[in-house]
Short mmCIF file of C-alpha atoms in Angstrom, two decimals:
data_model
loop_
_atom_site.label_atom_id
_atom_site.label_comp_id
_atom_site.label_asym_id
_atom_site.label_seq_id
_atom_site.Cartn_x
_atom_site.Cartn_y
_atom_site.Cartn_z
CA UNK A 1 -180.19 -134.49 -1.82
CA UNK A 2 -183.13 -132.45 -2.99
CA UNK A 3 -185.62 -134.45 -4.61
CA UNK A 4 -185.52 -131.76 -7.75
CA UNK A 5 -181.80 -133.01 -8.24
CA UNK A 6 -183.18 -137.05 -8.89
CA UNK A 7 -184.20 -136.28 -12.34
CA UNK A 8 -180.92 -135.11 -13.36
CA UNK A 9 -179.37 -137.90 -11.49
CA UNK A 10 -181.36 -139.87 -13.77
CA UNK A 11 -180.87 -138.44 -16.55
CA UNK A 12 -176.99 -139.07 -16.10
CA UNK A 13 -177.03 -142.20 -14.81
CA UNK A 14 -179.13 -143.21 -18.17
CA UNK A 15 -176.69 -140.94 -20.73
CA UNK A 16 -174.72 -143.90 -21.11
CA UNK A 17 -172.45 -142.88 -18.17
CA UNK A 18 -169.67 -140.62 -19.84
CA UNK A 19 -166.37 -139.98 -17.28
CA UNK A 20 -167.90 -136.52 -17.22
CA UNK A 21 -171.11 -137.94 -16.27
CA UNK A 22 -169.25 -139.83 -13.74
CA UNK A 23 -167.86 -137.17 -12.52
CA UNK A 24 -170.36 -134.62 -12.16
CA UNK A 25 -172.49 -137.31 -10.09
CA UNK A 26 -169.58 -138.19 -7.60
CA UNK A 27 -169.71 -134.15 -6.89
CA UNK A 28 -173.45 -134.06 -7.04
CA UNK A 29 -173.55 -135.26 -3.21
CA UNK A 30 -176.72 -135.21 -0.43
CA UNK A 31 -176.99 -131.68 0.48
CA UNK A 32 -178.97 -129.61 -1.29
CA UNK A 33 -175.88 -126.92 -2.33
CA UNK A 34 -174.98 -129.19 -4.93
CA UNK A 35 -177.80 -128.97 -6.82
CA UNK A 36 -176.18 -126.20 -9.16
CA UNK A 37 -176.04 -125.51 -13.12
CA UNK A 38 -172.71 -127.18 -14.03
CA UNK A 39 -174.37 -130.58 -13.83
CA UNK A 40 -174.03 -131.02 -17.14
CA UNK A 41 -171.22 -129.23 -17.14
CA UNK A 42 -169.91 -125.94 -16.81
CA UNK A 43 -171.15 -122.84 -18.30
CA UNK A 44 -172.66 -122.66 -21.55
CA UNK A 45 -171.61 -126.46 -22.29
CA UNK A 46 -173.98 -127.23 -19.13
CA UNK A 47 -176.59 -125.27 -20.40
CA UNK A 48 -176.30 -126.59 -24.38
CA UNK A 49 -175.55 -129.86 -22.46
CA UNK A 50 -179.20 -129.34 -20.58
CA UNK A 51 -180.71 -128.15 -23.85
CA UNK A 52 -179.53 -131.56 -25.73
CA UNK A 53 -180.85 -134.06 -22.59
CA UNK A 54 -183.95 -132.58 -23.43
CA UNK A 55 -184.14 -132.39 -27.37
CA UNK A 56 -182.78 -136.56 -27.17
CA UNK A 57 -186.29 -137.44 -24.90
CA UNK A 58 -187.94 -134.63 -27.36
CA UNK A 59 -186.62 -136.76 -30.38
CA UNK A 60 -187.35 -140.39 -28.60
CA UNK A 61 -191.08 -139.13 -27.63
CA UNK A 62 -191.72 -138.33 -31.57
CA UNK A 63 -190.29 -141.78 -33.08
CA UNK A 64 -192.37 -143.70 -29.96
CA UNK A 65 -195.17 -141.47 -30.88
CA UNK A 66 -195.09 -142.16 -34.86
CA UNK A 67 -195.07 -145.89 -33.96
CA UNK A 68 -197.71 -146.16 -31.30
CA UNK A 69 -200.41 -145.64 -34.48
CA UNK A 70 -202.54 -143.59 -32.00
CA UNK A 71 -203.11 -140.49 -34.02
CA UNK A 72 -205.45 -139.35 -36.57
CA UNK A 73 -203.79 -137.91 -39.94
CA UNK A 74 -203.23 -134.48 -38.89
CA UNK A 75 -201.83 -134.63 -35.53
CA UNK A 76 -199.19 -137.80 -36.58
CA UNK A 77 -198.30 -135.21 -39.53
CA UNK A 78 -197.35 -132.84 -37.32
CA UNK A 79 -195.78 -135.58 -34.89
CA UNK A 80 -194.08 -136.57 -38.28
CA UNK A 81 -192.44 -133.31 -38.92
CA UNK A 82 -191.53 -131.89 -35.59
CA UNK A 83 -189.91 -134.91 -34.83
CA UNK A 84 -187.73 -133.45 -37.91
CA UNK A 85 -186.81 -130.47 -36.05
CA UNK A 86 -185.88 -132.44 -33.12
CA UNK A 87 -183.22 -134.48 -34.60
CA UNK A 88 -182.15 -130.91 -36.10
CA UNK A 89 -181.93 -129.74 -32.87
CA UNK A 90 -179.80 -132.07 -30.60
CA UNK A 91 -177.65 -132.53 -33.70
CA UNK A 92 -176.81 -128.48 -33.96
CA UNK A 93 -176.12 -128.32 -30.23
CA UNK A 94 -174.19 -131.21 -30.74
CA UNK A 95 -172.30 -129.70 -33.19
CA UNK A 96 -172.05 -126.73 -30.79
CA UNK A 97 -170.91 -128.75 -28.23
CA UNK A 98 -168.08 -130.43 -29.71
CA UNK A 99 -167.17 -126.54 -31.12
CA UNK A 100 -166.58 -125.30 -27.56
CA UNK A 101 -164.75 -128.15 -26.18
CA UNK A 102 -167.03 -130.03 -24.50
CA UNK A 103 -168.59 -133.89 -24.51
CA UNK A 104 -172.65 -133.84 -26.16
CA UNK A 105 -174.29 -136.43 -22.92
CA UNK A 106 -175.53 -139.26 -24.50
CA UNK A 107 -179.45 -140.06 -25.41
CA UNK A 108 -180.96 -141.14 -22.24
CA UNK A 109 -183.20 -145.04 -21.86
CA UNK A 110 -186.41 -143.76 -22.41
CA UNK A 111 -190.13 -145.16 -22.12
CA UNK A 112 -193.00 -144.24 -23.47
CA UNK A 113 -196.89 -145.34 -23.55
CA UNK A 114 -200.13 -143.58 -25.35
CA UNK A 115 -203.36 -145.11 -24.49
CA UNK A 116 -205.29 -143.37 -26.52
CA UNK A 117 -204.99 -139.82 -29.38
CA UNK A 118 -205.59 -137.61 -26.32
CA UNK A 119 -203.50 -139.22 -24.02
CA UNK A 120 -200.71 -139.01 -26.35
CA UNK A 121 -201.58 -135.06 -27.13
CA UNK A 122 -201.68 -134.74 -23.67
CA UNK A 123 -198.01 -135.94 -23.03
CA UNK A 124 -196.67 -133.88 -25.88
CA UNK A 125 -198.50 -130.85 -25.06
CA UNK A 126 -196.67 -130.80 -21.46
CA UNK A 127 -193.34 -132.11 -22.84
CA UNK A 128 -193.29 -129.50 -25.47
CA UNK A 129 -194.37 -127.05 -23.11
CA UNK A 130 -191.65 -127.26 -20.74
CA UNK A 131 -188.66 -127.52 -23.11
CA UNK A 132 -189.85 -124.03 -24.35
CA UNK A 133 -190.24 -123.14 -20.92
CA UNK A 134 -186.74 -124.71 -20.08
CA UNK A 135 -185.12 -123.12 -22.88
CA UNK A 136 -186.75 -119.71 -21.91
CA UNK A 137 -184.51 -119.84 -18.77
CA UNK A 138 -181.56 -120.48 -19.78
CA UNK A 139 -181.37 -117.97 -22.89
CA UNK A 140 -179.76 -115.33 -20.99
CA UNK A 141 -177.48 -117.58 -18.91
CA UNK A 142 -175.54 -118.33 -22.11
CA UNK A 143 -172.71 -115.88 -23.06
CA UNK A 144 -171.05 -117.58 -26.00
CA UNK A 145 -172.92 -115.52 -29.34
CA UNK A 146 -173.01 -118.68 -31.16
CA UNK A 147 -174.61 -120.82 -28.40
CA UNK A 148 -177.25 -118.09 -27.88
CA UNK A 149 -178.22 -117.53 -30.70
CA UNK A 150 -178.57 -120.89 -31.85
CA UNK A 151 -180.73 -121.46 -28.25
CA UNK A 152 -182.90 -118.35 -29.50
CA UNK A 153 -183.42 -119.94 -32.97
CA UNK A 154 -185.14 -122.97 -30.94
CA UNK A 155 -186.85 -121.85 -27.83
CA UNK A 156 -189.50 -120.30 -30.41
CA UNK A 157 -190.31 -123.47 -32.50
CA UNK A 158 -190.21 -125.85 -29.74
CA UNK A 159 -193.68 -123.39 -28.36
CA UNK A 160 -194.71 -123.19 -32.00
CA UNK A 161 -195.17 -127.43 -31.88
CA UNK A 162 -196.91 -127.26 -28.62
CA UNK A 163 -199.40 -124.77 -29.54
CA UNK A 164 -199.87 -126.85 -32.35
CA UNK A 165 -200.90 -129.49 -30.52
CA UNK A 166 -203.22 -127.75 -28.76
CA UNK A 167 -204.91 -126.16 -31.79
CA UNK A 168 -205.44 -129.91 -33.07
CA UNK A 169 -207.62 -130.09 -29.45
CA UNK A 170 -209.31 -127.04 -29.57
CA UNK A 171 -207.47 -125.34 -27.08
CA UNK A 172 -205.88 -122.46 -26.10
CA UNK A 173 -202.06 -122.52 -27.40
CA UNK A 174 -200.96 -120.14 -25.29
CA UNK A 175 -200.66 -122.04 -21.99
CA UNK A 176 -199.20 -118.78 -20.18
CA UNK A 177 -201.34 -116.16 -21.17
CA UNK A 178 -199.44 -112.88 -23.23
CA UNK A 179 -195.87 -113.11 -22.06
CA UNK A 180 -194.15 -117.24 -21.90
CA UNK A 181 -193.30 -118.02 -18.55
CA UNK A 182 -189.22 -119.56 -17.76
CA UNK A 183 -189.37 -122.69 -16.02
CA UNK A 184 -185.93 -123.82 -13.88
CA UNK A 185 -184.05 -126.96 -15.44
CA UNK A 186 -185.16 -128.62 -12.26
CA UNK A 187 -188.67 -128.05 -13.25
CA UNK A 188 -188.51 -128.94 -17.24
CA UNK A 189 -186.11 -131.77 -16.30
CA UNK A 190 -189.16 -133.06 -13.96
CA UNK A 191 -191.07 -133.17 -17.32
CA UNK A 192 -188.75 -135.60 -19.25
CA UNK A 193 -188.19 -137.62 -16.68
CA UNK A 194 -191.81 -138.68 -16.38
CA UNK A 195 -190.16 -140.67 -19.51
CA UNK A 196 -187.12 -142.42 -18.62
CA UNK A 197 -187.20 -146.04 -18.64
CA UNK B 2 -187.86 -116.51 -40.23
CA UNK B 3 -185.84 -119.61 -39.72
CA UNK B 4 -183.59 -121.09 -42.66
CA UNK B 5 -181.91 -123.78 -40.91
CA UNK B 6 -184.16 -126.43 -42.74
CA UNK B 7 -182.14 -129.44 -44.44
CA UNK B 8 -184.42 -131.68 -45.25
CA UNK B 9 -183.84 -132.59 -49.04
CA UNK B 10 -187.14 -133.38 -51.82
CA UNK B 11 -186.50 -132.96 -55.32
CA UNK B 12 -183.33 -131.56 -55.14
CA UNK B 13 -184.49 -128.72 -52.97
CA UNK B 14 -184.61 -128.28 -49.41
CA UNK B 15 -187.15 -127.94 -47.19
CA UNK B 16 -186.85 -124.47 -46.39
CA UNK B 17 -186.16 -123.91 -50.07
CA UNK B 18 -189.57 -125.56 -51.36
CA UNK B 19 -191.55 -123.60 -48.09
CA UNK B 20 -189.53 -120.51 -49.04
CA UNK B 21 -190.71 -120.70 -53.07
CA UNK B 22 -194.25 -121.56 -51.73
CA UNK B 23 -194.00 -118.38 -49.86
CA UNK B 24 -193.02 -115.82 -52.18
CA UNK B 25 -195.53 -117.33 -54.61
CA UNK B 26 -198.08 -116.99 -51.97
CA UNK B 27 -197.06 -113.42 -51.30
CA UNK B 28 -196.57 -112.47 -55.46
CA UNK B 29 -200.37 -113.31 -55.83
CA UNK B 30 -201.75 -111.11 -53.27
CA UNK B 31 -199.08 -108.83 -54.45
CA UNK B 32 -199.57 -108.20 -57.87
CA UNK B 33 -203.11 -106.14 -56.99
CA UNK B 34 -205.65 -109.21 -56.95
CA UNK B 35 -206.47 -107.63 -53.43
CA UNK B 36 -204.72 -104.72 -53.58
CA UNK B 37 -202.12 -103.58 -50.98
CA UNK B 38 -201.75 -105.62 -47.57
CA UNK B 39 -201.58 -102.39 -45.34
CA UNK B 40 -201.29 -98.54 -45.86
CA UNK B 41 -198.16 -96.81 -44.40
CA UNK B 42 -196.76 -95.69 -41.26
CA UNK B 43 -195.47 -98.75 -40.28
CA UNK B 44 -192.78 -96.91 -38.63
CA UNK B 45 -189.24 -99.63 -39.06
CA UNK B 46 -186.66 -98.54 -39.74
CA UNK B 47 -183.68 -100.27 -42.11
CA UNK B 48 -180.82 -99.80 -39.43
CA UNK B 49 -181.59 -98.79 -35.96
CA UNK B 50 -179.03 -96.54 -33.64
CA UNK B 51 -177.25 -98.84 -30.84
CA UNK B 52 -179.16 -99.26 -27.40
CA UNK B 53 -181.98 -100.78 -25.72
CA UNK B 54 -184.70 -98.09 -25.94
CA UNK B 55 -183.65 -97.96 -30.10
CA UNK B 56 -184.62 -101.40 -30.03
CA UNK B 57 -187.81 -101.53 -28.13
CA UNK B 58 -189.19 -98.91 -30.19
CA UNK B 59 -188.13 -101.10 -33.11
CA UNK B 60 -189.59 -103.95 -32.92
CA UNK B 61 -193.12 -102.04 -30.74
CA UNK B 62 -194.17 -101.52 -34.75
CA UNK B 63 -194.72 -105.24 -35.14
CA UNK B 64 -196.63 -105.33 -31.80
CA UNK B 65 -199.59 -102.53 -33.80
CA UNK B 66 -199.34 -103.96 -36.80
CA UNK B 67 -200.57 -107.52 -35.42
CA UNK B 68 -203.12 -105.75 -32.56
CA UNK B 69 -204.41 -103.62 -35.75
CA UNK B 70 -204.72 -106.69 -38.01
CA UNK B 71 -206.59 -108.90 -35.22
CA UNK B 72 -208.63 -105.69 -34.39
CA UNK B 73 -209.86 -105.38 -37.92
CA UNK B 74 -210.41 -109.00 -38.54
CA UNK B 75 -212.79 -108.90 -35.50
CA UNK B 76 -214.59 -106.25 -36.94
CA UNK B 77 -216.12 -109.11 -38.96
CA UNK B 78 -216.18 -106.59 -41.71
CA UNK B 79 -213.34 -106.92 -44.84
CA UNK B 80 -211.87 -103.98 -46.61
CA UNK B 81 -214.44 -103.83 -49.13
CA UNK B 82 -216.79 -103.10 -46.92
CA UNK B 83 -218.95 -106.28 -46.83
CA UNK B 84 -219.57 -109.08 -44.15
CA UNK B 85 -216.49 -111.37 -43.11
CA UNK B 86 -218.10 -113.33 -40.61
CA UNK B 87 -216.50 -115.43 -37.85
CA UNK B 88 -217.62 -118.26 -36.33
CA UNK B 89 -217.98 -118.49 -32.50
CA UNK B 90 -214.85 -120.54 -32.43
CA UNK B 91 -213.06 -118.03 -35.06
CA UNK B 92 -213.88 -114.90 -33.36
CA UNK B 93 -212.93 -116.42 -29.48
CA UNK B 94 -209.50 -117.53 -30.65
CA UNK B 95 -209.03 -113.82 -32.27
CA UNK B 96 -210.00 -111.86 -28.96
CA UNK B 97 -207.62 -114.59 -27.43
CA UNK B 98 -205.09 -113.08 -29.99
CA UNK B 99 -206.05 -109.49 -29.77
CA UNK B 100 -205.92 -109.48 -26.20
CA UNK B 101 -201.78 -110.82 -26.13
CA UNK B 102 -201.08 -108.30 -28.87
CA UNK B 103 -202.48 -105.44 -26.49
CA UNK B 104 -200.42 -106.61 -23.27
CA UNK B 105 -197.78 -106.74 -25.96
CA UNK B 106 -197.99 -103.18 -26.37
CA UNK B 107 -198.64 -102.41 -23.23
CA UNK B 108 -195.58 -103.85 -22.12
CA UNK B 109 -193.56 -102.59 -24.38
CA UNK B 110 -194.45 -98.97 -23.88
CA UNK B 111 -194.13 -99.63 -20.14
CA UNK B 112 -190.60 -100.41 -20.38
CA UNK B 113 -189.53 -98.12 -22.74
CA UNK B 114 -191.20 -95.28 -20.50
CA UNK B 115 -189.70 -96.96 -17.41
CA UNK B 116 -186.26 -96.61 -19.09
CA UNK B 117 -186.62 -93.11 -19.58
CA UNK B 118 -187.85 -93.37 -23.35
CA UNK B 119 -190.81 -92.10 -25.74
CA UNK B 120 -192.45 -95.09 -26.81
CA UNK B 121 -192.34 -95.45 -30.71
CA UNK B 122 -196.01 -93.67 -31.93
CA UNK B 123 -198.94 -96.14 -33.45
CA UNK B 124 -199.18 -95.47 -37.53
CA UNK B 125 -202.04 -95.93 -39.67
CA UNK B 126 -202.51 -99.20 -40.74
CA UNK B 127 -205.23 -100.42 -43.47
CA UNK B 128 -205.34 -104.47 -44.48
CA UNK B 129 -206.60 -105.22 -47.41
CA UNK B 130 -208.41 -108.96 -47.60
CA UNK B 131 -211.25 -109.67 -48.65
CA UNK B 132 -212.09 -113.54 -47.27
CA UNK B 133 -210.56 -115.18 -43.57
CA UNK B 134 -208.06 -117.40 -45.19
CA UNK B 135 -205.97 -114.06 -46.40
CA UNK B 136 -206.22 -112.77 -43.38
CA UNK B 137 -205.17 -115.65 -41.86
CA UNK B 138 -202.34 -115.82 -44.41
CA UNK B 139 -201.57 -112.00 -42.88
CA UNK B 140 -201.40 -112.74 -39.60
CA UNK B 141 -199.03 -115.80 -39.64
CA UNK B 142 -196.80 -113.70 -41.81
CA UNK B 143 -196.70 -110.71 -39.47
CA UNK B 144 -196.62 -112.63 -37.01
CA UNK B 145 -193.64 -114.96 -38.38
CA UNK B 146 -191.38 -112.21 -39.33
CA UNK B 147 -192.11 -110.43 -35.67
CA UNK B 148 -190.53 -113.58 -34.26
CA UNK B 149 -187.53 -113.34 -36.55
CA UNK B 150 -187.18 -109.54 -35.61
CA UNK B 151 -187.65 -109.98 -31.78
CA UNK B 152 -185.01 -113.30 -31.84
CA UNK B 153 -182.47 -111.13 -33.58
CA UNK B 154 -182.86 -108.57 -31.00
CA UNK B 155 -182.60 -110.89 -27.74
CA UNK B 156 -178.87 -111.12 -27.88
CA UNK B 157 -178.02 -107.52 -28.42
CA UNK B 158 -180.25 -106.51 -25.42
CA UNK B 159 -178.53 -104.93 -22.30
CA UNK B 160 -181.12 -104.69 -20.18
CA UNK B 161 -181.70 -108.62 -18.54
CA UNK B 162 -184.94 -107.08 -18.14
CA UNK B 163 -185.97 -105.71 -21.79
CA UNK B 164 -184.23 -109.33 -23.00
CA UNK B 165 -186.60 -111.48 -20.65
CA UNK B 166 -190.02 -109.30 -22.33
CA UNK B 167 -188.57 -110.06 -25.65
CA UNK B 168 -188.21 -113.12 -25.46
CA UNK B 169 -191.31 -114.27 -23.44
CA UNK B 170 -193.23 -112.03 -26.11
CA UNK B 171 -191.49 -113.68 -29.09
CA UNK B 172 -192.51 -117.25 -27.54
CA UNK B 173 -196.10 -116.05 -27.63
CA UNK B 174 -196.21 -114.72 -30.94
CA UNK B 175 -194.14 -117.98 -32.10
CA UNK B 176 -197.71 -119.94 -30.75
CA UNK B 177 -199.54 -117.31 -32.52
CA UNK B 178 -197.81 -117.74 -35.82
CA UNK B 179 -198.13 -121.77 -36.05
CA UNK B 180 -201.96 -121.93 -34.94
CA UNK B 181 -202.49 -118.80 -38.20
CA UNK B 182 -200.22 -121.13 -40.63
CA UNK B 183 -202.07 -124.56 -38.89
CA UNK B 184 -205.67 -122.31 -40.04
CA UNK B 185 -203.77 -121.61 -43.23
CA UNK B 186 -203.40 -125.08 -44.13
CA UNK B 187 -199.69 -125.04 -43.69
CA UNK B 188 -197.05 -126.32 -41.72
CA UNK B 189 -196.73 -124.19 -38.43
CA UNK B 190 -193.33 -124.65 -37.63
CA UNK B 191 -192.09 -124.64 -41.72
CA UNK B 192 -188.37 -125.01 -40.38
CA UNK B 193 -186.16 -126.13 -37.71
CA UNK B 194 -185.08 -122.99 -35.95
CA UNK B 195 -186.27 -119.49 -36.16
CA UNK B 196 -183.30 -117.65 -37.08
CA UNK B 197 -183.38 -114.08 -35.99
CA UNK B 198 -183.68 -111.69 -38.48
CA UNK B 199 -181.94 -108.19 -38.73
CA UNK B 200 -183.90 -105.16 -39.58
CA UNK B 201 -182.94 -104.23 -43.37
CA UNK B 202 -184.48 -107.86 -43.36
CA UNK B 203 -187.47 -107.37 -41.29
CA UNK B 204 -188.41 -104.40 -43.60
CA UNK B 205 -188.25 -106.00 -46.71
CA UNK B 206 -190.25 -108.93 -45.59
CA UNK B 207 -193.05 -106.72 -44.15
CA UNK B 208 -192.84 -104.36 -47.61
CA UNK B 209 -194.18 -107.79 -49.29
CA UNK B 210 -197.97 -107.33 -46.85
CA UNK B 211 -197.45 -103.35 -46.90
CA UNK B 212 -196.30 -102.24 -50.65
CA UNK B 213 -193.39 -100.10 -51.52
CA UNK B 214 -194.65 -97.11 -50.18
CA UNK B 215 -193.77 -97.72 -46.34
CA UNK B 216 -190.05 -97.11 -48.25
CA UNK B 217 -190.93 -93.89 -49.59
CA UNK B 218 -192.93 -92.59 -47.05
CA UNK B 219 -190.07 -93.45 -44.24
CA UNK B 220 -187.19 -92.56 -47.22
CA UNK B 221 -186.04 -95.85 -46.32
CA UNK B 222 -183.83 -96.79 -49.35
#
């Protein structure tokens, strides 16, 4: 088993042990060849469940951040707005997964720690950038029109979130320059896995 | 522009409230207080024939429009010939945005050429703004409509290379519009979903800033 597969396993283990997750884990095996895009389910449902996993972490992140009380007014306001967006994303993804006959992954157990405003904003930027890049990496992997339109409508919103927090810190909101760069599922999950308990 | 907001407040959804606010803002500046935002030659069609080349050439003028806007802002003069100075930080930001738009234009033109097409020509743009807040407002609106237009076309592109490029640009333009909205004291991501906007919708939105001349000049009904 590769290191890259560890975040997947952890997510699936922490997502409530659904039948599908258990079966996928059993099929995961110990060799690199088993690390493929089917671990969240096959086809469009798999991609949507990958996206939903990221959204679950994001929803939990903003809830924890809102409660932490480490942010000044402006970033706190962003945090509350964006947390609502993430809830809408999770709900829309779950609905589409069910429409396609799949089972939405459950939210994993998460844990967050914020030592200061600077620390919290650095964490949210990293997470939102990874999610935006993760979506970008999957936009063209979905076949269904509705599923693809949904992912497309979310990817730029996640990018807005990341850029907004960077801007509050007088940093560039465009870390990749003129062209956003995609990341693989594993790369996105690796960042999100930092917040698993 | 996304329209997926479902949050209720005072009987209006968040989307409806924001839309009303945006329309009110547009109406104020569109009544001649500041004159027309831009003049002629934004070659946006109301419908485009199928095919990747046509889609790329439809999207290219959005990037021209953004590039020219940032260039105008960086001239530090408004359309009344008055000085409109930028702070060091503002200048650095607009230079960054300008650089991105220049790269977007180059990449789209290159791809159109590689695919055997002829890139859509640059238009002549003239923005009318007196103060920086109006320029920020213009930037966030134009970038926002570009995001909607780009997102709408991503699933329609047959070429993977073209779709990847358009998606990569859309994300960066989304970041631009978020920052411009912050500078305008507006919510950077006003909707939970950046729903795609079709050709006709994009032209209608852009017309708020170009004035009706765009329709007459382009022969669009």
